[in-house]
Structure formats: C-alpha cells, structure tokens
Amino acid sequence: MMYHLLIIGVGLIAGMFGVLAGLGGGAIIVPCLTLIPYFGISMHEAIAASIVGVLITSLGGSSRYIDEGFTDIKLGMLLALGTASGAIAGSLVSRKLNDSVLGVIFSLILIYVSYEMIKNRQKKDTGTNGNYKHYPAGFVLTGTSGILAGMLGVGGGAINVPVMHLVMGVPMKITTATSNFMIGATASAAVFVYLLKGSIDFSIAAPVGFGVFIGAKAGSALLKHINTVALKRIFTVIIIIIAVEMFYNAMKACL
C-alpha cells in the first residue's frame, strides 16, 4: 500500500511540475522511479510508465490552457506532426538499448537543456502569439525531441520548451502551454507502440497516472500566477540536479 502511495506522490509532483514547465513530467518520473532504491524499478519499466504519465499530464493541463488562451494551437499542431512521428521511432529503438545507455543519453540531454536555459536566462519574452521565427529549425529540432520522448519516456518537453522559447522566440508561458498540447500527440504515439509491445506494467503505470492527473490539474491552475523568470529558474535548478544524479549513476553502472 505504502509503495503505491509513494508512486502516486511521485506522479503528483511530476504532473504539477510537468504542466508548469511544459515538460510532461517524465523528467521527474523516470529519475525518481529508477534512482530511489525503494522502488526497485528498471529503466525500461520506468520509461513505459512515464510515457503513460506524460500523456495524462497533457490531458490534465491542455484543456485549461486552451480555455485561458495560452496555447498556440496552430503552432502546436504543426510541430506535433514531427514529434509524434519521432516518438514512434524512439519507442521502437528504446528496447534495443540497455538501462545504462538510456541513463547516459537522458542525463546528457538534460545537461544540455540546463546549459541553454542558464545561458539565456536574461532573455525576455518579446515575442507575441503567432509572431515567431525559424519554423523549419523548430520543426526539425522538436521532431528530434519526439524520438527522445519515445525512447526515454519524457514527453519531449525538455527539448520543446527551449527550442520554442530560445530558437523560435515564443514567450515562455505560451511555450509552456503549447508544449503541453504537443506532448499529448507525442505520448499517444509512444503509448500505442509500448502497448503493442506489452511493455507497460500497469501496477506501476496506474498509480503514476493517478498522481500525475491530480498534479497536472493543480499545476494548470497555477500557471497564470507564476512569474516567468521564477519559472525558468525552477526549471533549470531541478533539471540540473536530476541530470547530474542520473549521469553519475549511469556512468557508475557502466564502469
């Protein structure tokens, strides 16, 4: 009982943070389930459960963001074409890689994202809804995030957010809301593949999903009250901590 309550707690925190940062929650779910010895969950099991949680995060947060006018649906639908295709490819590749390799890839991606957010922490939200730039680059880069999403169970938000914000000039709150919208399509494609492969352990995925749904609802209600600069700082600090811990553990397992 306590085991599943703690997994629900992980999902709740991941859902709230995932919605606020536009990540989908996978950047919290996968490290928590794999790094905390009490859970005893492998990387592959955590990734499969996480992608279910990512889908629920999107469902729990997107509708409110759309109602409040934060989501750029046109931009989200365009970029989601690439991320969903990438997610299918990533899901098929995931089972061919061992836990240590997945951990190293996961941590390096997070370290890169942290670097970009720190380097551009003074960047102001000067863009307006629809007035963006570098669409081809944004499409290619977010498509790559779909591959990583399917492979690592992270929803792709860890790439989508900095790409839209730093490359395309999308304001942070619009980026966060639009990323939540996009990861629904990305996660749906990945979940379909994982279901076909029989990779989802519902004794893990169900409590994760329940917690994520509650957290996502709470997080979406808080977005309009959150300062953009504070949101960037929270995003960066948490990602750095997770990335360093995952990289250390993955490398230790490889040696």
GROMACS .gro file of C-alpha atoms in nm, residues 1-10 33 36 38-39 203 207:
model
   16
    1MET     CA    1   0.000   0.000   0.000
    2MET     CA    2   0.274   0.246   0.102
    3TYR     CA    3   0.470   0.151  -0.210
    4HIS     CA    4   0.188   0.258  -0.441
    5LEU     CA    5   0.110   0.571  -0.235
    6LEU     CA    6   0.469   0.685  -0.281
    7ILE     CA    7   0.447   0.621  -0.655
    8ILE     CA    8   0.128   0.832  -0.659
    9GLY     CA    9   0.326   1.104  -0.479
   10VAL     CA   10   0.596   1.093  -0.745
   33LEU     CA   11   1.149   0.560  -1.006
   36ILE     CA   12   1.528   0.563  -0.541
   38TYR     CA   13   1.298   0.150  -0.251
   39PHE     CA   14   1.103   0.131  -0.578
  203SER     CA   15   0.083  -0.188  -1.144
  207PRO     CA   16  -0.055   0.491  -0.966
   0.00000   0.00000   0.00000
